PDB file of C-alpha atoms and ligand atoms in Angstrom:
ATOM      1  CA  LYS D  22      12.431 -34.320  39.844  1.00  0.00           C
ATOM      2  CA  PHE D  23      11.540 -35.627  36.498  1.00  0.00           C
ATOM      3  CA  ASP D  24      13.564 -38.469  34.879  1.00  0.00           C
ATOM      4  CA  VAL D  25      12.234 -38.318  31.264  1.00  0.00           C
ATOM      5  CA  ARG D  26      13.677 -41.216  29.219  1.00  0.00           C
ATOM      6  CA  ILE D  27      13.125 -41.140  25.617  1.00  0.00           C
ATOM      7  CA  LYS D  28      13.984 -44.330  23.503  1.00  0.00           C
ATOM      8  CA  GLY D  29      16.263 -43.624  20.788  1.00  0.00           C
ATOM      9  CA  ASP D  30      18.217 -40.458  20.422  1.00  0.00           C
ATOM     10  CA  TYR D  31      15.769 -37.758  19.566  1.00  0.00           C
ATOM     11  CA  ARG D  32      18.139 -34.812  20.562  1.00  0.00           C
ATOM     12  CA  TYR D  33      18.167 -33.359  17.140  1.00  0.00           C
ATOM     13  CA  GLU D  34      14.374 -33.385  16.749  1.00  0.00           C
ATOM     14  CA  LEU D  35      13.723 -32.055  20.159  1.00  0.00           C
ATOM     15  CA  GLY D  36      16.289 -29.126  19.332  1.00  0.00           C
ATOM     16  CA  GLU D  37      14.284 -28.570  16.182  1.00  0.00           C
ATOM     17  CA  LEU D  38      10.999 -28.517  18.004  1.00  0.00           C
ATOM     18  CA  ALA D  39      12.235 -26.248  20.696  1.00  0.00           C
ATOM     19  CA  ALA D  40      13.527 -23.775  18.101  1.00  0.00           C
ATOM     20  CA  THR D  41      10.205 -23.883  16.217  1.00  0.00           C
ATOM     21  CA  LEU D  42       8.111 -23.254  19.382  1.00  0.00           C
ATOM     22  CA  ASN D  43      10.649 -20.554  20.244  1.00  0.00           C
ATOM     23  CA  TYR D  44      10.006 -19.011  16.744  1.00  0.00           C
ATOM     24  CA  MET D  45       6.236 -19.218  17.094  1.00  0.00           C
ATOM     25  CA  ALA D  46       6.351 -17.453  20.651  1.00  0.00           C
ATOM     26  CA  GLN D  47       8.446 -14.779  19.101  1.00  0.00           C
ATOM     27  CA  GLU D  48       6.010 -14.433  16.201  1.00  0.00           C
ATOM     28  CA  ILE D  49       3.065 -14.092  18.654  1.00  0.00           C
ATOM     29  CA  VAL D  50       4.903 -11.324  20.731  1.00  0.00           C
ATOM     30  CA  ARG D  51       5.760  -9.548  17.569  1.00  0.00           C
ATOM     31  CA  SER D  52       2.324  -9.796  16.006  1.00  0.00           C
ATOM     32  CA  ASN D  53       0.789  -8.492  19.424  1.00  0.00           C
ATOM     33  CA  GLU D  54       3.399  -5.736  19.566  1.00  0.00           C
ATOM     34  CA  LEU D  55       2.293  -4.870  15.872  1.00  0.00           C
ATOM     35  CA  LYS D  56      -1.524  -4.888  16.874  1.00  0.00           C
ATOM     36  CA  ASP D  57      -0.732  -2.537  19.753  1.00  0.00           C
ATOM     37  CA  ASP D  58       1.118  -0.157  17.325  1.00  0.00           C
ATOM     38  CA  PHE D  59      -1.817  -0.494  15.028  1.00  0.00           C
ATOM     39  CA  ILE D  60      -4.286   0.558  17.717  1.00  0.00           C
ATOM     40  CA  SER D  61      -2.235   3.451  18.587  1.00  0.00           C
ATOM     41  CA  SER D  62      -1.842   4.565  14.948  1.00  0.00           C
ATOM     42  CA  ILE D  63      -5.583   4.157  14.157  1.00  0.00           C
ATOM     43  CA  SER D  64      -6.656   6.065  17.147  1.00  0.00           C
ATOM     44  CA  HIS D  65      -4.471   8.855  16.288  1.00  0.00           C
ATOM     45  CA  GLU D  66      -5.516   8.860  12.744  1.00  0.00           C
ATOM     46  CA  LEU D  67      -9.126   8.783  13.675  1.00  0.00           C
ATOM     47  CA  ARG D  68      -8.796  11.417  16.429  1.00  0.00           C
ATOM     48  CA  THR D  69      -7.082  14.116  14.219  1.00  0.00           C
ATOM     49  CA  PRO D  70     -10.074  14.560  11.544  1.00  0.00           C
ATOM     50  CA  LEU D  71     -12.606  14.084  14.526  1.00  0.00           C
ATOM     51  CA  THR D  72     -11.106  16.969  16.386  1.00  0.00           C
ATOM     52  CA  GLY D  73     -11.228  19.126  13.163  1.00  0.00           C
ATOM     53  CA  ILE D  74     -14.908  18.172  12.526  1.00  0.00           C
ATOM     54  CA  LYS D  75     -15.916  18.723  16.131  1.00  0.00           C
ATOM     55  CA  GLY D  76     -14.160  22.091  16.436  1.00  0.00           C
ATOM     56  CA  TRP D  77     -15.478  23.479  13.095  1.00  0.00           C
ATOM     57  CA  SER D  78     -19.006  22.226  13.824  1.00  0.00           C
ATOM     58  CA  GLU D  79     -19.036  23.817  17.193  1.00  0.00           C
ATOM     59  CA  THR D  80     -17.750  27.064  15.817  1.00  0.00           C
ATOM     60  CA  LEU D  81     -20.146  27.420  12.973  1.00  0.00           C
ATOM     61  CA  THR D  82     -22.972  26.523  15.268  1.00  0.00           C
ATOM     62  CA  LEU D  83     -22.270  29.783  17.237  1.00  0.00           C
ATOM     63  CA  GLY D  84     -23.211  31.635  13.987  1.00  0.00           C
ATOM     64  CA  GLY D  85     -22.413  35.203  12.858  1.00  0.00           C
ATOM     65  CA  PHE D  86     -19.948  34.111  10.353  1.00  0.00           C
ATOM     66  CA  ASP D  87     -19.750  35.780   6.776  1.00  0.00           C
ATOM     67  CA  PRO D  88     -20.315  33.259   3.937  1.00  0.00           C
ATOM     68  CA  GLU D  89     -16.568  33.111   3.129  1.00  0.00           C
ATOM     69  CA  GLU D  90     -15.742  31.897   6.747  1.00  0.00           C
ATOM     70  CA  THR D  91     -18.515  29.446   6.612  1.00  0.00           C
ATOM     71  CA  LYS D  92     -17.468  27.931   3.425  1.00  0.00           C
ATOM     72  CA  ILE D  93     -13.952  27.564   4.684  1.00  0.00           C
ATOM     73  CA  GLY D  94     -15.232  25.786   7.757  1.00  0.00           C
ATOM     74  CA  MET D  95     -17.763  23.526   5.887  1.00  0.00           C
ATOM     75  CA  GLY D  96     -14.903  22.742   3.378  1.00  0.00           C
ATOM     76  CA  ILE D  97     -12.627  21.483   6.353  1.00  0.00           C
ATOM     77  CA  ILE D  98     -15.639  19.312   7.585  1.00  0.00           C
ATOM     78  CA  ALA D  99     -16.065  17.833   4.243  1.00  0.00           C
ATOM     79  CA  LYS D 100     -12.323  17.101   3.741  1.00  0.00           C
ATOM     80  CA  GLU D 101     -11.875  15.564   7.255  1.00  0.00           C
ATOM     81  CA  THR D 102     -15.326  13.450   6.779  1.00  0.00           C
ATOM     82  CA  ASP D 103     -13.561  12.058   3.546  1.00  0.00           C
ATOM     83  CA  ARG D 104     -10.418  11.188   5.400  1.00  0.00           C
ATOM     84  CA  LEU D 105     -12.509   9.260   7.991  1.00  0.00           C
ATOM     85  CA  ILE D 106     -14.380   7.441   5.224  1.00  0.00           C
ATOM     86  CA  GLY D 107     -11.057   6.544   3.598  1.00  0.00           C
ATOM     87  CA  LEU D 108      -9.620   5.224   6.838  1.00  0.00           C
ATOM     88  CA  VAL D 109     -12.832   3.007   7.417  1.00  0.00           C
ATOM     89  CA  GLU D 110     -12.823   1.732   3.792  1.00  0.00           C
ATOM     90  CA  GLU D 111      -9.180   0.760   4.117  1.00  0.00           C
ATOM     91  CA  MET D 112      -9.931  -1.355   7.308  1.00  0.00           C
ATOM     92  CA  LEU D 113     -12.983  -2.846   5.706  1.00  0.00           C
ATOM     93  CA  ASP D 114     -10.746  -3.884   2.629  1.00  0.00           C
ATOM     94  CA  PHE D 115      -8.243  -5.384   4.744  1.00  0.00           C
ATOM     95  CA  SER D 116     -10.655  -7.310   6.768  1.00  0.00           C
ATOM     96  CA  LYS D 117     -12.407  -8.611   3.431  1.00  0.00           C
ATOM     97  CA  LEU D 118      -9.018  -9.523   1.992  1.00  0.00           C
ATOM     98  CA  GLN D 119      -8.080 -11.445   5.360  1.00  0.00           C
ATOM     99  CA  ARG D 120     -11.296 -13.217   5.061  1.00  0.00           C
ATOM    100  CA  ASN D 121     -11.020 -14.060   1.387  1.00  0.00           C
ATOM    101  CA  GLU D 122     -14.136 -12.122   0.665  1.00  0.00           C
ATOM    102  CA  MET D 123     -12.954  -9.459  -1.679  1.00  0.00           C
ATOM    103  CA  LYS D 124     -14.913  -9.867  -4.857  1.00  0.00           C
ATOM    104  CA  LEU D 125     -13.290  -8.434  -7.974  1.00  0.00           C
ATOM    105  CA  VAL D 126     -15.321  -6.843 -10.831  1.00  0.00           C
ATOM    106  CA  ILE D 127     -13.386  -8.206 -13.751  1.00  0.00           C
ATOM    107  CA  GLY D 128     -13.043  -6.443 -17.185  1.00  0.00           C
ATOM    108  CA  GLN D 129     -10.459  -5.306 -19.652  1.00  0.00           C
ATOM    109  CA  VAL D 130      -8.514  -2.571 -18.090  1.00  0.00           C
ATOM    110  CA  ASN D 131      -6.335  -0.056 -20.212  1.00  0.00           C
ATOM    111  CA  LEU D 132      -3.414   0.318 -17.925  1.00  0.00           C
ATOM    112  CA  LYS D 133      -1.982   3.463 -19.422  1.00  0.00           C
ATOM    113  CA  GLU D 134      -5.300   5.328 -19.021  1.00  0.00           C
ATOM    114  CA  LEU D 135      -5.493   4.014 -15.413  1.00  0.00           C
ATOM    115  CA  LEU D 136      -2.140   5.398 -14.603  1.00  0.00           C
ATOM    116  CA  GLN D 137      -3.021   8.658 -16.047  1.00  0.00           C
ATOM    117  CA  GLU D 138      -6.095   8.902 -13.983  1.00  0.00           C
ATOM    118  CA  THR D 139      -4.079   7.878 -10.964  1.00  0.00           C
ATOM    119  CA  MET D 140      -1.883  11.008 -11.665  1.00  0.00           C
ATOM    120  CA  LEU D 141      -4.756  13.269 -11.865  1.00  0.00           C
ATOM    121  CA  ASN D 142      -6.245  12.021  -8.582  1.00  0.00           C
ATOM    122  CA  VAL D 143      -2.883  12.668  -6.741  1.00  0.00           C
ATOM    123  CA  TRP D 144      -2.098  15.894  -8.509  1.00  0.00           C
ATOM    124  CA  ALA D 145      -3.311  18.470  -5.971  1.00  0.00           C
ATOM    125  CA  LYS D 146      -1.523  16.494  -3.093  1.00  0.00           C
ATOM    126  CA  ALA D 147       1.776  16.369  -5.060  1.00  0.00           C
ATOM    127  CA  GLU D 148       1.419  19.954  -6.182  1.00  0.00           C
ATOM    128  CA  GLN D 149       1.076  21.027  -2.448  1.00  0.00           C
ATOM    129  CA  LYS D 150       4.646  19.702  -1.859  1.00  0.00           C
ATOM    130  CA  GLY D 151       5.893  20.976  -5.122  1.00  0.00           C
ATOM    131  CA  ILE D 152       6.391  17.333  -6.362  1.00  0.00           C
ATOM    132  CA  GLN D 153       6.346  16.519 -10.016  1.00  0.00           C
ATOM    133  CA  ILE D 154       4.955  13.207 -11.177  1.00  0.00           C
ATOM    134  CA  LYS D 155       5.858  11.991 -14.648  1.00  0.00           C
ATOM    135  CA  LEU D 156       4.575   9.058 -16.607  1.00  0.00           C
ATOM    136  CA  GLU D 157       7.303   7.389 -18.769  1.00  0.00           C
ATOM    137  CA  ASP D 158       5.862   5.159 -21.237  1.00  0.00           C
ATOM    138  CA  ARG D 159       8.400   2.708 -22.562  1.00  0.00           C
ATOM    139  CA  THR D 160       5.786   0.742 -24.565  1.00  0.00           C
ATOM    140  CA  THR D 161       4.494   1.645 -28.140  1.00  0.00           C
ATOM    141  CA  GLN D 162       1.116  -0.185 -28.039  1.00  0.00           C
ATOM    142  CA  PRO D 163      -2.010  -0.130 -25.645  1.00  0.00           C
ATOM    143  CA  VAL D 164      -1.598  -2.328 -22.510  1.00  0.00           C
ATOM    144  CA  THR D 165      -4.623  -4.130 -21.414  1.00  0.00           C
ATOM    145  CA  VAL D 166      -4.858  -6.401 -18.261  1.00  0.00           C
ATOM    146  CA  THR D 167      -7.678  -8.547 -17.217  1.00  0.00           C
ATOM    147  CA  GLY D 168      -8.811  -7.304 -13.847  1.00  0.00           C
ATOM    148  CA  ASP D 169     -10.782  -5.015 -11.537  1.00  0.00           C
ATOM    149  CA  GLY D 170     -10.062  -1.232 -12.729  1.00  0.00           C
ATOM    150  CA  ASN D 171     -11.162   0.108  -9.356  1.00  0.00           C
ATOM    151  CA  ARG D 172      -8.939  -2.282  -7.309  1.00  0.00           C
ATOM    152  CA  LEU D 173      -5.919  -1.881  -9.773  1.00  0.00           C
ATOM    153  CA  LYS D 174      -6.321   1.870  -9.455  1.00  0.00           C
ATOM    154  CA  GLN D 175      -6.248   1.408  -5.763  1.00  0.00           C
ATOM    155  CA  VAL D 176      -2.976  -0.304  -5.983  1.00  0.00           C
ATOM    156  CA  PHE D 177      -1.303   2.605  -7.840  1.00  0.00           C
ATOM    157  CA  LEU D 178      -2.905   5.270  -5.790  1.00  0.00           C
ATOM    158  CA  ASN D 179      -1.501   3.659  -2.721  1.00  0.00           C
ATOM    159  CA  LEU D 180       1.893   3.564  -4.074  1.00  0.00           C
ATOM    160  CA  VAL D 181       2.109   7.011  -5.511  1.00  0.00           C
ATOM    161  CA  ASP D 182       0.433   8.156  -2.265  1.00  0.00           C
ATOM    162  CA  ASN D 183       3.266   6.553  -0.214  1.00  0.00           C
ATOM    163  CA  ALA D 184       5.851   8.019  -2.627  1.00  0.00           C
ATOM    164  CA  ILE D 185       4.559  11.516  -2.172  1.00  0.00           C
ATOM    165  CA  LYS D 186       4.191  11.077   1.653  1.00  0.00           C
ATOM    166  CA  PHE D 187       7.718   9.957   2.046  1.00  0.00           C
ATOM    167  CA  SER D 188       9.461  12.368  -0.395  1.00  0.00           C
ATOM    168  CA  ASP D 189      10.859  15.762   0.220  1.00  0.00           C
ATOM    169  CA  GLU D 190       9.235  18.884  -1.008  1.00  0.00           C
ATOM    170  CA  ASN D 191      10.212  19.825  -4.646  1.00  0.00           C
ATOM    171  CA  SER D 192      11.296  16.357  -5.697  1.00  0.00           C
ATOM    172  CA  TRP D 193      10.028  14.156  -8.400  1.00  0.00           C
ATOM    173  CA  ILE D 194       8.157  10.756  -8.865  1.00  0.00           C
ATOM    174  CA  HIS D 195       8.236   8.532 -11.833  1.00  0.00           C
ATOM    175  CA  LEU D 196       5.752   6.114 -13.133  1.00  0.00           C
ATOM    176  CA  VAL D 197       7.455   3.769 -15.647  1.00  0.00           C
ATOM    177  CA  ILE D 198       5.459   1.472 -17.791  1.00  0.00           C
ATOM    178  CA  SER D 199       7.256  -1.334 -19.907  1.00  0.00           C
ATOM    179  CA  ARG D 200       7.018  -4.709 -21.229  1.00  0.00           C
ATOM    180  CA  THR D 201      10.213  -6.617 -20.330  1.00  0.00           C
ATOM    181  CA  GLU D 202       8.968 -10.099 -20.309  1.00  0.00           C
ATOM    182  CA  PRO D 203       6.517 -11.677 -22.834  1.00  0.00           C
ATOM    183  CA  GLY D 204       3.006 -11.954 -21.385  1.00  0.00           C
ATOM    184  CA  TYR D 205       3.564  -9.251 -18.649  1.00  0.00           C
ATOM    185  CA  VAL D 206       3.548  -5.440 -18.130  1.00  0.00           C
ATOM    186  CA  LEU D 207       5.792  -3.822 -15.521  1.00  0.00           C
ATOM    187  CA  VAL D 208       4.933  -0.727 -13.568  1.00  0.00           C
ATOM    188  CA  GLU D 209       7.478   0.941 -11.524  1.00  0.00           C
ATOM    189  CA  VAL D 210       6.799   3.827  -9.043  1.00  0.00           C
ATOM    190  CA  VAL D 211       9.992   5.546  -8.419  1.00  0.00           C
ATOM    191  CA  ASP D 212      10.582   8.168  -5.779  1.00  0.00           C
ATOM    192  CA  THR D 213      13.584   9.896  -4.501  1.00  0.00           C
ATOM    193  CA  GLY D 214      12.424  10.194  -1.072  1.00  0.00           C
ATOM    194  CA  ILE D 215      13.530   9.093   2.407  1.00  0.00           C
ATOM    195  CA  GLY D 216      13.816   5.394   1.353  1.00  0.00           C
ATOM    196  CA  ILE D 217      13.611   2.292   3.609  1.00  0.00           C
ATOM    197  CA  SER D 218      16.801   0.622   5.458  1.00  0.00           C
ATOM    198  CA  GLU D 219      17.459  -2.961   4.680  1.00  0.00           C
ATOM    199  CA  GLU D 220      16.399  -3.997   8.134  1.00  0.00           C
ATOM    200  CA  HIS D 221      12.771  -2.729   7.528  1.00  0.00           C
ATOM    201  CA  LEU D 222      12.508  -3.485   3.948  1.00  0.00           C
ATOM    202  CA  ASN D 223      11.121  -6.884   4.357  1.00  0.00           C
ATOM    203  CA  LYS D 224       8.839  -5.767   7.040  1.00  0.00           C
ATOM    204  CA  VAL D 225       6.909  -3.016   5.294  1.00  0.00           C
ATOM    205  CA  LYS D 226       4.689  -5.135   3.378  1.00  0.00           C
ATOM    206  CA  ASP D 227       3.523  -6.668   6.608  1.00  0.00           C
ATOM    207  CA  ARG D 228       0.081  -5.580   8.040  1.00  0.00           C
ATOM    208  CA  PHE D 229       0.352  -2.795  10.534  1.00  0.00           C
ATOM    209  CA  PHE D 230       3.995  -2.268  10.161  1.00  0.00           C
ATOM    210  CA  GLN D 231       5.310   1.346   9.888  1.00  0.00           C
ATOM    211  CA  VAL D 232       8.849   2.459  10.118  1.00  0.00           C
ATOM    212  CA  ASN D 233       7.567   5.129  12.325  1.00  0.00           C
ATOM    213  CA  HIS D 234       4.459   7.298  12.384  1.00  0.00           C
ATOM    214  CA  GLN D 235       5.992   9.951  10.289  1.00  0.00           C
ATOM    215  CA  GLY D 236       3.510   9.935   7.259  1.00  0.00           C
ATOM    216  CA  GLY D 237       0.382   9.224   9.555  1.00  0.00           C
ATOM    217  CA  GLY D 238      -1.643   6.289   8.110  1.00  0.00           C
ATOM    218  CA  THR D 239      -2.325   2.844   9.462  1.00  0.00           C
ATOM    219  CA  GLY D 240       0.369   0.486   8.148  1.00  0.00           C
ATOM    220  CA  LEU D 241      -2.206  -1.449   6.032  1.00  0.00           C
ATOM    221  CA  GLY D 242      -1.710   0.164   2.719  1.00  0.00           C
ATOM    222  CA  LEU D 243       1.103  -2.173   1.547  1.00  0.00           C
ATOM    223  CA  ALA D 244      -0.401  -5.204   2.825  1.00  0.00           C
ATOM    224  CA  ILE D 245      -3.716  -4.428   0.976  1.00  0.00           C
ATOM    225  CA  THR D 246      -1.824  -3.490  -1.976  1.00  0.00           C
ATOM    226  CA  GLN D 247       0.296  -6.687  -2.085  1.00  0.00           C
ATOM    227  CA  GLN D 248      -2.996  -8.869  -1.781  1.00  0.00           C
ATOM    228  CA  LEU D 249      -4.817  -7.008  -4.455  1.00  0.00           C
ATOM    229  CA  VAL D 250      -1.635  -7.639  -6.724  1.00  0.00           C
ATOM    230  CA  ASP D 251      -1.838 -11.261  -5.805  1.00  0.00           C
ATOM    231  CA  LEU D 252      -5.393 -11.447  -6.611  1.00  0.00           C
ATOM    232  CA  HIS D 253      -4.678 -10.192 -10.038  1.00  0.00           C
ATOM    233  CA  HIS D 254      -1.879 -13.014 -10.368  1.00  0.00           C
ATOM    234  CA  GLY D 255       0.887 -10.508 -10.216  1.00  0.00           C
ATOM    235  CA  THR D 256       3.952  -9.811  -8.338  1.00  0.00           C
ATOM    236  CA  MET D 257       5.077  -6.625  -6.079  1.00  0.00           C
ATOM    237  CA  ASP D 258       8.701  -5.976  -5.296  1.00  0.00           C
ATOM    238  CA  LEU D 259      10.362  -3.224  -3.233  1.00  0.00           C
ATOM    239  CA  HIS D 260      13.814  -1.916  -3.771  1.00  0.00           C
ATOM    240  CA  SER D 261      15.041   0.888  -1.528  1.00  0.00           C
ATOM    241  CA  GLU D 262      17.973   2.696  -0.120  1.00  0.00           C
ATOM    242  CA  LEU D 263      17.962   4.745   2.896  1.00  0.00           C
ATOM    243  CA  GLY D 264      18.191   8.380   2.122  1.00  0.00           C
ATOM    244  CA  VAL D 265      18.153   7.614  -1.662  1.00  0.00           C
ATOM    245  CA  GLY D 266      14.425   6.534  -2.595  1.00  0.00           C
ATOM    246  CA  THR D 267      12.254   3.687  -3.202  1.00  0.00           C
ATOM    247  CA  THR D 268      11.123   1.880  -6.297  1.00  0.00           C
ATOM    248  CA  VAL D 269       7.996  -0.422  -6.096  1.00  0.00           C
ATOM    249  CA  SER D 270       7.791  -2.685  -9.050  1.00  0.00           C
ATOM    250  CA  VAL D 271       4.313  -4.195  -9.942  1.00  0.00           C
ATOM    251  CA  LYS D 272       4.325  -7.075 -12.680  1.00  0.00           C
ATOM    252  CA  LEU D 273       0.817  -7.989 -14.005  1.00  0.00           C
ATOM    253  CA  PRO D 274      -0.080 -10.429 -16.550  1.00  0.00           C
ATOM    254  CA  LEU D 275      -1.332  -8.866 -19.921  1.00  0.00           C
ATOM    255  CA  SER D 276      -4.827  -9.969 -20.985  1.00  0.00           C
ATOM    256  CA  GLU D 277      -4.956 -13.010 -23.199  1.00  0.00           C
ATOM    257  CA  GLU D 278      -5.998 -10.962 -26.240  1.00  0.00           C
ATOM    258  CA  GLU D 279      -2.838  -8.889 -25.812  1.00  0.00           C
ATOM    259  CA  GLU D 280      -0.678 -11.991 -25.234  1.00  0.00           C
ATOM    260  CA  THR D 281      -1.962 -13.832 -28.536  1.00  0.00           C
ATOM    261  CA  GLY D 282      -1.703 -10.647 -30.548  1.00  0.00           C
ATOM    262  CA  ASN D 283      -5.476 -10.239 -31.015  1.00  0.00           C
ATOM    263  CA  GLY D 284      -5.086  -6.910 -29.185  1.00  0.00           C
ATOM    264  CA  ASN D 285      -2.982  -5.821 -32.211  1.00  0.00           C
ATOM    265  CA  ASN D 286       0.234  -5.951 -30.256  1.00  0.00           C
ATOM    266  CA  SER D 287       3.426  -7.220 -31.337  1.00  0.00           C
ATOM    267  CA  GLU D 288       5.514  -6.326 -28.404  1.00  0.00           C
ATOM    268  CA  PRO D 289       7.581  -7.012 -25.899  1.00  0.00           C
ATOM    269  CA  ASP D 290       9.866  -4.195 -26.836  1.00  0.00           C
TER     270      ASP D 290
HETATM  271  P1  ADP K 306       1.073   3.471   5.723  1.00  0.00           P
HETATM  272  O1  ADP K 306       1.423   4.445   4.560  1.00  0.00           O
HETATM  273  O2  ADP K 306      -0.331   3.697   6.215  1.00  0.00           O
HETATM  274  O3  ADP K 306       1.887   3.671   7.081  1.00  0.00           O
HETATM  275  P2  ADP K 306       2.011   1.260   4.200  1.00  0.00           P
HETATM  276  O4  ADP K 306       1.640  -0.220   4.428  1.00  0.00           O
HETATM  277  O5  ADP K 306       1.463   1.865   2.801  1.00  0.00           O
HETATM  278  O6  ADP K 306       1.233   1.970   5.492  1.00  0.00           O
HETATM  279  O7  ADP K 306       3.460   1.472   4.432  1.00  0.00           O
HETATM  280  C1  ADP K 306       4.097   0.875   5.483  1.00  0.00           C
HETATM  281  C2  ADP K 306       5.226   1.734   5.917  1.00  0.00           C
HETATM  282  O8  ADP K 306       6.374   1.559   4.814  1.00  0.00           O
HETATM  283  C3  ADP K 306       5.063   3.263   5.898  1.00  0.00           C
HETATM  284  O9  ADP K 306       4.759   3.621   7.195  1.00  0.00           O
HETATM  285  C4  ADP K 306       6.671   3.602   5.694  1.00  0.00           C
HETATM  286  O10 ADP K 306       7.380   3.597   6.899  1.00  0.00           O
HETATM  287  C5  ADP K 306       7.200   2.582   4.655  1.00  0.00           C
HETATM  288  N1  ADP K 306       7.027   2.986   3.307  1.00  0.00           N
HETATM  289  C6  ADP K 306       6.057   2.806   2.457  1.00  0.00           C
HETATM  290  N2  ADP K 306       6.240   3.396   1.232  1.00  0.00           N
HETATM  291  C7  ADP K 306       7.344   4.067   1.365  1.00  0.00           C
HETATM  292  C8  ADP K 306       8.159   4.898   0.416  1.00  0.00           C
HETATM  293  N3  ADP K 306       7.817   5.097  -0.875  1.00  0.00           N
HETATM  294  N4  ADP K 306       9.329   5.469   0.810  1.00  0.00           N
HETATM  295  C9  ADP K 306       9.666   5.276   2.239  1.00  0.00           C
HETATM  296  N5  ADP K 306       8.933   4.513   3.045  1.00  0.00           N
HETATM  297  C10 ADP K 306       7.873   3.974   2.663  1.00  0.00           C
END
């Protein structure tokens, strides 16, 4: 039997220490559970395109198909290969960000143009679900930010992609661009999809976390998006109501030219 005597009354500190250790232990368990979920998601995500590629390549090897059938098979192989490349790139980006090795190629980015390109990129995917995407421009001047155009596009592509994935057929998505605060631009991605419960809302930005595996994916998207926004000195906030929809707001600092008015801009409006 131990008889631990501690001089003075450290009961409060010991209680605090026990609570902290308990919290850390819970975090480790949670993090391991998330990693298990991630491995299961990623295995599933990798297997689906691989099955398609294997099936079609084996079938086409048998020969005897007319050019139209061959074209369909080759098209599926190309599409599924792109999906695999996308998944691998997502994992590489995540790992680069974790290790602080993401290099940005900085330039002056026209944000309105970038949002229009984003809409074009996801147009076919939205069209398949009968979803309409609209850009609502509440500014009157060009909006320029200093940053990496490709990475900023990745931010908005990911947010719109999520909005499409978690929205019903024939719904709508709005991209709203405004200047509500001097020196900043605000972009809101608004959907009327399935929404996220309060319980899950502050977890979805965590790496690997998915409410369920309904939309496929790896659970890395929002974690990557948040870190890319951080690298651009911006902020990202999520507002959502279950069954009503989700709004993701990204606030980015305007380029200095815009701020000082050299960019011929007298807003905020
Ligand atoms: P992924 O989309 O690969 O699962 P994300 O990190 O982008 O990973 O998203 C994490 C989770 O957050 C999703 O699996 C989904 O449960 C939830 N989520 C993200 N965006 C939305 C949205 N617009 N509407 C509803 N749920 C969303």
